[in-house]
Every structure is written in structure tokens, then in C-alpha cells.
Amino acid sequence: MIQLTNDEIGELLDSARIMLHQGKFEEFADKFGYAVALGRNLVVAISADYNAALETVGASGLNPRDIGNFKISLIDPTNIGINGIVEHIVKADNGRELLIEYVFSGSDGKNHITCEQIGVLP
């Protein structure tokens, strides 16, 4: 089960948002990985998907002062260790929104958070 408080999750997500905003894609990849890299280099995949999402909403970056909102959906632990999904809705610098999804998992008594995808709201 996830052993993080909402405040701790909020801090993690805010640090992820700042890394993306500042173009620190390698740091983001090291900390959160990227599930939908689909054979691409992680840093290249994160940068490409982030920039594509910004282009889709007509923005040049994220709002540096707005953490956005997040929703945690806990699920019954699966046999592959997934405990929950987090949808982080972040504001772009033009007020539009991007969706960054994360998966929480636990193994060996440790919690892990992995970035599932970066995109726009459906």
C-alpha cells in the first residue's frame, strides 16, 4: 500500500512539474522514469511528449507558480505491484491544462512512483 501522505505526493508532483518547466528532462527521467517511452530514449521521449502537449494547447511552458491539482485513485494491489494512479493536472502558461499521469507501486517495502504519460486532457 502507498505509504505517502497527500502532502508528500504533492511535493513530489510539484518537483516533477518544476523539472519539466525548467527543461530538466534527464533529472525527471532519473527520478520518475517514463512508461510510454516505447523503445525511445527516456529523455528524448519525455521532452518530445511534453513539447507536443504544449504545442497542442498552444503554450510555451508551464505556469511556474501553480502546482495544479491531482487526484489519487487507489486500486487493489495487482500481481505486478501497482497500488494507485495519480492524475496531475498542471496549468500551462496560457491557462490551458496538461495531464501528467503517474503510477504508484510498491516492492520490497519501498514505494515507487513512475510517470505513465504526459499529454493533454481527453
Tab-separated table of N, CA and C in Angstrom:
chain	number	residue	atom	x	y	z
A	1	MET	N	0.840	-1.196	0.000
A	1	MET	CA	0.000	0.000	0.000
A	1	MET	C	0.871	1.241	0.000
A	2	ILE	N	0.376	2.325	-0.567
A	2	ILE	CA	1.129	3.571	-0.634
A	2	ILE	C	1.355	4.094	0.771
A	3	GLN	N	2.593	4.418	1.076
A	3	GLN	CA	2.939	4.920	2.396
A	3	GLN	C	3.328	6.398	2.321
A	4	LEU	N	2.694	7.150	1.459
A	4	LEU	CA	2.970	8.571	1.317
A	4	LEU	C	1.716	9.361	1.662
A	5	THR	N	1.911	10.518	2.292
A	5	THR	CA	0.775	11.381	2.593
A	5	THR	C	0.454	12.226	1.354
A	6	ASN	N	-0.726	12.836	1.366
A	6	ASN	CA	-1.090	13.734	0.262
A	6	ASN	C	-0.076	14.866	0.122
A	7	ASP	N	0.435	15.373	1.257
A	7	ASP	CA	1.438	16.443	1.204
A	7	ASP	C	2.718	15.954	0.532
A	8	GLU	N	3.147	14.734	0.873
A	8	GLU	CA	4.357	14.182	0.264
A	8	GLU	C	4.160	13.952	-1.229
A	9	ILE	N	2.994	13.468	-1.603
A	9	ILE	CA	2.698	13.272	-3.026
A	9	ILE	C	2.679	14.629	-3.726
A	10	GLY	N	2.063	15.617	-3.102
A	10	GLY	CA	2.035	16.968	-3.672
A	10	GLY	C	3.433	17.526	-3.880
A	11	GLU	N	4.324	17.296	-2.928
A	11	GLU	CA	5.708	17.763	-3.060
A	11	GLU	C	6.412	17.060	-4.217
A	12	LEU	N	6.200	15.749	-4.348
A	12	LEU	CA	6.796	15.002	-5.459
A	12	LEU	C	6.301	15.533	-6.799
A	13	LEU	N	4.990	15.725	-6.912
A	13	LEU	CA	4.415	16.190	-8.159
A	13	LEU	C	4.867	17.605	-8.486
A	14	ASP	N	4.991	18.453	-7.462
A	14	ASP	CA	5.446	19.814	-7.711
A	14	ASP	C	6.898	19.807	-8.184
A	15	SER	N	7.729	18.940	-7.602
A	15	SER	CA	9.120	18.870	-8.059
A	15	SER	C	9.170	18.367	-9.498
A	16	ALA	N	8.296	17.426	-9.859
A	16	ALA	CA	8.232	16.924	-11.234
A	16	ALA	C	7.814	18.038	-12.188
A	17	ARG	N	6.812	18.809	-11.793
A	17	ARG	CA	6.322	19.919	-12.622
A	17	ARG	C	7.424	20.943	-12.851
A	18	ILE	N	8.178	21.260	-11.807
A	18	ILE	CA	9.261	22.240	-11.926
A	18	ILE	C	10.360	21.711	-12.850
A	19	MET	N	10.702	20.422	-12.719
A	19	MET	CA	11.711	19.832	-13.608
A	19	MET	C	11.289	19.961	-15.061
A	20	LEU	N	10.032	19.654	-15.350
A	20	LEU	CA	9.542	19.772	-16.720
A	20	LEU	C	9.589	21.222	-17.189
A	21	HIS	N	9.107	22.125	-16.356
A	21	HIS	CA	9.073	23.546	-16.706
A	21	HIS	C	10.476	24.071	-17.006
A	22	GLN	N	11.463	23.606	-16.255
A	22	GLN	CA	12.844	24.076	-16.422
A	22	GLN	C	13.616	23.273	-17.466
A	23	GLY	N	12.950	22.296	-18.103
A	23	GLY	CA	13.618	21.509	-19.134
A	23	GLY	C	14.630	20.519	-18.584
A	24	LYS	N	14.466	20.134	-17.328
A	24	LYS	CA	15.386	19.172	-16.703
A	24	LYS	C	14.878	17.751	-16.946
A	25	PHE	N	14.839	17.377	-18.232
A	25	PHE	CA	14.255	16.098	-18.628
A	25	PHE	C	15.077	14.909	-18.149
A	26	GLU	N	16.392	15.053	-18.086
A	26	GLU	CA	17.234	13.955	-17.607
A	26	GLU	C	16.991	13.705	-16.122
A	27	GLU	N	16.897	14.774	-15.354
A	27	GLU	CA	16.609	14.655	-13.924
A	27	GLU	C	15.228	14.028	-13.709
A	28	PHE	N	14.249	14.470	-14.503
A	28	PHE	CA	12.895	13.914	-14.434
A	28	PHE	C	12.934	12.415	-14.737
A	29	ALA	N	13.647	12.034	-15.807
A	29	ALA	CA	13.747	10.622	-16.204
A	29	ALA	C	14.397	9.788	-15.111
A	30	ASP	N	15.435	10.324	-14.485
A	30	ASP	CA	16.127	9.594	-13.415
A	30	ASP	C	15.214	9.361	-12.217
A	31	LYS	N	14.389	10.344	-11.905
A	31	LYS	CA	13.543	10.247	-10.710
A	31	LYS	C	12.231	9.505	-10.964
A	32	PHE	N	11.626	9.717	-12.151
A	32	PHE	CA	10.283	9.191	-12.389
A	32	PHE	C	10.185	8.180	-13.525
A	33	GLY	N	11.228	8.025	-14.323
A	33	GLY	CA	11.142	7.126	-15.464
A	33	GLY	C	10.092	7.619	-16.447
A	34	TYR	N	9.712	6.754	-17.385
A	34	TYR	CA	8.665	7.122	-18.336
A	34	TYR	C	8.145	5.853	-18.987
A	35	ALA	N	6.952	5.451	-18.602
A	35	ALA	CA	6.404	4.157	-19.021
A	35	ALA	C	6.129	4.084	-20.518
A	36	VAL	N	5.744	5.194	-21.139
A	36	VAL	CA	5.382	5.144	-22.553
A	36	VAL	C	6.523	5.593	-23.468
A	37	ALA	N	7.744	5.385	-23.035
A	37	ALA	CA	8.886	5.714	-23.890
A	37	ALA	C	8.853	4.854	-25.152
A	38	LEU	N	8.310	3.644	-25.036
A	38	LEU	CA	8.102	2.750	-26.178
A	38	LEU	C	9.360	2.600	-27.041
A	39	GLY	N	10.453	2.240	-26.379
A	39	GLY	CA	11.697	1.984	-27.083
A	39	GLY	C	12.532	3.225	-27.348
A	40	ARG	N	11.971	4.405	-27.087
A	40	ARG	CA	12.731	5.643	-27.270
A	40	ARG	C	13.613	5.883	-26.048
A	41	ASN	N	14.660	6.643	-26.228
A	41	ASN	CA	15.468	7.111	-25.108
A	41	ASN	C	14.534	7.873	-24.162
A	42	LEU	N	14.638	7.629	-22.857
A	42	LEU	CA	13.711	8.257	-21.900
A	42	LEU	C	13.701	9.778	-21.990
A	43	VAL	N	14.878	10.379	-22.023
A	43	VAL	CA	14.957	11.840	-22.045
A	43	VAL	C	14.336	12.387	-23.325
A	44	VAL	N	14.624	11.757	-24.451
A	44	VAL	CA	14.058	12.179	-25.728
A	44	VAL	C	12.541	12.024	-25.718
A	45	ALA	N	12.054	10.900	-25.190
A	45	ALA	CA	10.607	10.643	-25.151
A	45	ALA	C	9.882	11.655	-24.263
A	46	ILE	N	10.429	11.929	-23.091
A	46	ILE	CA	9.805	12.887	-22.173
A	46	ILE	C	9.768	14.266	-22.817
A	47	SER	N	10.893	14.705	-23.359
A	47	SER	CA	10.972	16.013	-23.996
A	47	SER	C	9.998	16.114	-25.172
A	48	ALA	N	9.957	15.091	-26.018
A	48	ALA	CA	9.083	15.105	-27.195
A	48	ALA	C	7.610	15.148	-26.792
A	49	ASP	N	7.209	14.320	-25.827
A	49	ASP	CA	5.805	14.268	-25.425
A	49	ASP	C	5.381	15.536	-24.688
A	50	TYR	N	6.266	16.064	-23.855
A	50	TYR	CA	5.997	17.312	-23.135
A	50	TYR	C	5.818	18.460	-24.136
A	51	ASN	N	6.754	18.575	-25.070
A	51	ASN	CA	6.681	19.659	-26.056
A	51	ASN	C	5.478	19.494	-26.986
A	52	ALA	N	5.130	18.260	-27.335
A	52	ALA	CA	3.951	18.015	-28.164
A	52	ALA	C	2.680	18.425	-27.423
A	53	ALA	N	2.617	18.137	-26.128
A	53	ALA	CA	1.444	18.525	-25.334
A	53	ALA	C	1.332	20.047	-25.259
A	54	LEU	N	2.465	20.720	-25.039
A	54	LEU	CA	2.442	22.192	-25.012
A	54	LEU	C	1.975	22.751	-26.347
A	55	GLU	N	2.486	22.185	-27.429
A	55	GLU	CA	2.103	22.651	-28.768
A	55	GLU	C	0.608	22.447	-29.004
A	56	THR	N	0.085	21.314	-28.543
A	56	THR	CA	-1.333	21.016	-28.722
A	56	THR	C	-2.222	22.075	-28.074
A	57	VAL	N	-1.810	22.569	-26.911
A	57	VAL	CA	-2.615	23.577	-26.213
A	57	VAL	C	-2.155	25.004	-26.518
A	58	GLY	N	-1.161	25.151	-27.379
A	58	GLY	CA	-0.708	26.477	-27.784
A	58	GLY	C	0.056	27.227	-26.722
A	59	ALA	N	0.795	26.504	-25.883
A	59	ALA	CA	1.552	27.125	-24.794
A	59	ALA	C	3.051	26.978	-25.038
A	60	SER	N	3.825	27.790	-24.327
A	60	SER	CA	5.278	27.700	-24.459
A	60	SER	C	5.931	27.074	-23.236
A	61	GLY	N	5.167	26.862	-22.169
A	61	GLY	CA	5.709	26.271	-20.949
A	61	GLY	C	4.608	26.106	-19.919
A	62	LEU	N	5.002	25.695	-18.731
A	62	LEU	CA	4.051	25.553	-17.636
A	62	LEU	C	4.017	26.827	-16.814
A	63	ASN	N	2.917	27.024	-16.108
A	63	ASN	CA	2.816	28.133	-15.178
A	63	ASN	C	3.757	27.833	-14.017
A	64	PRO	N	4.787	28.642	-13.806
A	64	PRO	CA	5.779	28.320	-12.786
A	64	PRO	C	5.277	28.479	-11.347
A	65	ARG	N	4.113	29.086	-11.159
A	65	ARG	CA	3.626	29.344	-9.807
A	65	ARG	C	2.407	28.527	-9.405
A	66	ASP	N	1.956	27.618	-10.251
A	66	ASP	CA	0.716	26.897	-9.978
A	66	ASP	C	0.978	25.391	-9.963
A	67	ILE	N	0.881	24.777	-8.783
A	67	ILE	CA	1.137	23.332	-8.666
A	67	ILE	C	0.105	22.518	-9.440
A	68	GLY	N	-1.066	23.087	-9.669
A	68	GLY	CA	-2.132	22.333	-10.325
A	68	GLY	C	-2.906	21.502	-9.327
A	69	ASN	N	-3.654	20.546	-9.827
A	69	ASN	CA	-4.473	19.677	-8.983
A	69	ASN	C	-4.110	18.233	-9.267
A	70	PHE	N	-4.268	17.400	-8.250
A	70	PHE	CA	-4.038	15.983	-8.503
A	70	PHE	C	-5.109	15.145	-7.836
A	71	LYS	N	-5.373	14.009	-8.464
A	71	LYS	CA	-6.361	13.064	-7.952
A	71	LYS	C	-5.682	11.709	-7.847
A	72	ILE	N	-5.825	11.090	-6.698
A	72	ILE	CA	-5.244	9.772	-6.460
A	72	ILE	C	-6.358	8.736	-6.513
A	73	SER	N	-6.152	7.724	-7.313
A	73	SER	CA	-7.093	6.609	-7.373
A	73	SER	C	-6.368	5.370	-6.870
A	74	LEU	N	-6.724	4.951	-5.671
A	74	LEU	CA	-6.115	3.739	-5.126
A	74	LEU	C	-6.814	2.532	-5.725
A	75	ILE	N	-6.064	1.513	-5.999
A	75	ILE	CA	-6.633	0.284	-6.536
A	75	ILE	C	-6.139	-0.883	-5.701
A	76	ASP	N	-6.862	-1.993	-5.781
A	76	ASP	CA	-6.383	-3.183	-5.099
A	76	ASP	C	-5.047	-3.548	-5.708
A	77	PRO	N	-4.050	-3.794	-4.868
A	77	PRO	CA	-2.731	-4.124	-5.413
A	77	PRO	C	-2.815	-5.269	-6.415
A	78	THR	N	-2.155	-5.083	-7.532
A	78	THR	CA	-2.158	-6.100	-8.576
A	78	THR	C	-0.975	-7.038	-8.371
A	79	ASN	N	-0.955	-8.082	-9.158
A	79	ASN	CA	0.157	-9.024	-9.029
A	79	ASN	C	1.465	-8.427	-9.553
A	80	ILE	N	1.387	-7.264	-10.214
A	80	ILE	CA	2.622	-6.597	-10.628
A	80	ILE	C	2.952	-5.424	-9.711
A	81	GLY	N	2.215	-5.292	-8.608
A	81	GLY	CA	2.562	-4.330	-7.570
A	81	GLY	C	2.020	-2.926	-7.724
A	82	ILE	N	1.082	-2.697	-8.646
A	82	ILE	CA	0.527	-1.348	-8.805
A	82	ILE	C	-0.516	-1.108	-7.716
A	83	ASN	N	-0.348	0.004	-6.985
A	83	ASN	CA	-1.248	0.335	-5.885
A	83	ASN	C	-2.153	1.526	-6.167
A	84	GLY	N	-1.771	2.355	-7.114
A	84	GLY	CA	-2.573	3.544	-7.357
A	84	GLY	C	-2.132	4.307	-8.585
A	85	ILE	N	-3.019	5.177	-9.014
A	85	ILE	CA	-2.771	6.023	-10.173
A	85	ILE	C	-2.999	7.466	-9.730
A	86	VAL	N	-2.120	8.356	-10.180
A	86	VAL	CA	-2.269	9.774	-9.872
A	86	VAL	C	-2.412	10.536	-11.176
A	87	GLU	N	-3.464	11.336	-11.256
A	87	GLU	CA	-3.661	12.230	-12.392
A	87	GLU	C	-3.305	13.638	-11.917
A	88	HIS	N	-2.256	14.204	-12.496
A	88	HIS	CA	-1.813	15.542	-12.124
A	88	HIS	C	-2.154	16.494	-13.265
A	89	ILE	N	-3.061	17.405	-12.999
A	89	ILE	CA	-3.466	18.393	-13.989
A	89	ILE	C	-2.692	19.674	-13.697
A	90	VAL	N	-1.842	20.053	-14.657
A	90	VAL	CA	-0.998	21.233	-14.481
A	90	VAL	C	-1.407	22.304	-15.477
A	91	LYS	N	-1.248	23.548	-15.058
A	91	LYS	CA	-1.610	24.687	-15.910
A	91	LYS	C	-0.415	25.096	-16.765
A	92	ALA	N	-0.701	25.332	-18.029
A	92	ALA	CA	0.307	25.887	-18.925
A	92	ALA	C	0.347	27.400	-18.725
A	93	ASP	N	1.349	28.041	-19.323
A	93	ASP	CA	1.499	29.487	-19.146
A	93	ASP	C	0.398	30.300	-19.823
A	94	ASN	N	-0.447	29.657	-20.611
A	94	ASN	CA	-1.577	30.356	-21.240
A	94	ASN	C	-2.917	29.983	-20.585
A	95	GLY	N	-2.856	29.256	-19.454
A	95	GLY	CA	-4.073	28.886	-18.728
A	95	GLY	C	-4.662	27.547	-19.125
A	96	ARG	N	-4.226	26.970	-20.227
A	96	ARG	CA	-4.711	25.647	-20.645
A	96	ARG	C	-4.097	24.596	-19.731
A	97	GLU	N	-4.581	23.362	-19.828
A	97	GLU	CA	-4.138	22.331	-18.895
A	97	GLU	C	-3.498	21.137	-19.606
A	98	LEU	N	-2.503	20.570	-18.947
A	98	LEU	CA	-1.873	19.330	-19.384
A	98	LEU	C	-2.160	18.269	-18.331
A	99	LEU	N	-2.108	17.018	-18.749
A	99	LEU	CA	-2.322	15.897	-17.840
A	99	LEU	C	-1.030	15.077	-17.772
A	100	ILE	N	-0.538	14.904	-16.560
A	100	ILE	CA	0.624	14.044	-16.335
A	100	ILE	C	0.150	12.927	-15.412
A	101	GLU	N	0.273	11.696	-15.880
A	101	GLU	CA	-0.200	10.555	-15.098
A	101	GLU	C	0.977	9.779	-14.526
A	102	TYR	N	0.794	9.331	-13.299
A	102	TYR	CA	1.808	8.553	-12.587
A	102	TYR	C	1.184	7.274	-12.064
A	103	VAL	N	2.021	6.271	-11.865
A	103	VAL	CA	1.599	5.017	-11.256
A	103	VAL	C	2.422	4.827	-9.988
A	104	PHE	N	1.740	4.488	-8.894
A	104	PHE	CA	2.420	4.150	-7.651
A	104	PHE	C	2.503	2.638	-7.537
A	105	SER	N	3.640	2.182	-7.127
A	105	SER	CA	3.799	0.748	-6.906
A	105	SER	C	4.676	0.554	-5.682
A	106	GLY	N	4.642	-0.646	-5.168
A	106	GLY	CA	5.473	-0.965	-4.016
A	106	GLY	C	6.076	-2.336	-4.171
A	107	SER	N	7.343	-2.419	-3.841
A	107	SER	CA	8.007	-3.715	-3.835
A	107	SER	C	9.141	-3.660	-2.823
A	108	ASP	N	9.395	-4.772	-2.203
A	108	ASP	CA	10.461	-4.859	-1.200
A	108	ASP	C	10.294	-3.806	-0.104
A	109	GLY	N	9.049	-3.464	0.212
A	109	GLY	CA	8.788	-2.490	1.263
A	109	GLY	C	9.075	-1.051	0.871
A	110	LYS	N	9.343	-0.797	-0.410
A	110	LYS	CA	9.643	0.555	-0.872
A	110	LYS	C	8.553	1.016	-1.837
A	111	ASN	N	8.292	2.323	-1.802
A	111	ASN	CA	7.323	2.921	-2.717
A	111	ASN	C	8.035	3.444	-3.946
A	112	HIS	N	7.377	3.329	-5.075
A	112	HIS	CA	7.920	3.850	-6.325
A	112	HIS	C	6.830	4.641	-7.025
A	113	ILE	N	7.230	5.724	-7.665
A	113	ILE	CA	6.300	6.485	-8.491
A	113	ILE	C	6.942	6.578	-9.878
A	114	THR	N	6.161	6.215	-10.880
A	114	THR	CA	6.641	6.212	-12.257
A	114	THR	C	5.709	7.062	-13.099
A	115	CYS	N	6.283	7.906	-13.944
A	115	CYS	CA	5.464	8.692	-14.854
A	115	CYS	C	4.923	7.770	-15.929
A	116	GLU	N	3.630	7.756	-16.080
A	116	GLU	CA	2.975	6.902	-17.072
A	116	GLU	C	2.933	7.589	-18.425
A	117	GLN	N	2.511	8.864	-18.436
A	117	GLN	CA	2.447	9.607	-19.694
A	117	GLN	C	2.284	11.090	-19.459
A	118	ILE	N	2.641	11.876	-20.468
A	118	ILE	CA	2.473	13.333	-20.463
A	118	ILE	C	1.632	13.666	-21.690
A	119	GLY	N	0.523	14.356	-21.469
A	119	GLY	CA	-0.339	14.679	-22.599
A	119	GLY	C	-1.304	15.782	-22.253
A	120	VAL	N	-2.392	15.819	-22.981
A	120	VAL	CA	-3.444	16.817	-22.735
A	120	VAL	C	-4.677	16.090	-22.199
A	121	LEU	N	-5.542	16.849	-21.604
A	121	LEU	CA	-6.785	16.260	-21.095
A	121	LEU	C	-7.601	15.720	-22.254
A	122	PRO	N	-8.211	14.546	-22.053
A	122	PRO	CA	-9.023	13.962	-23.151
A	122	PRO	C	-10.228	14.827	-23.466
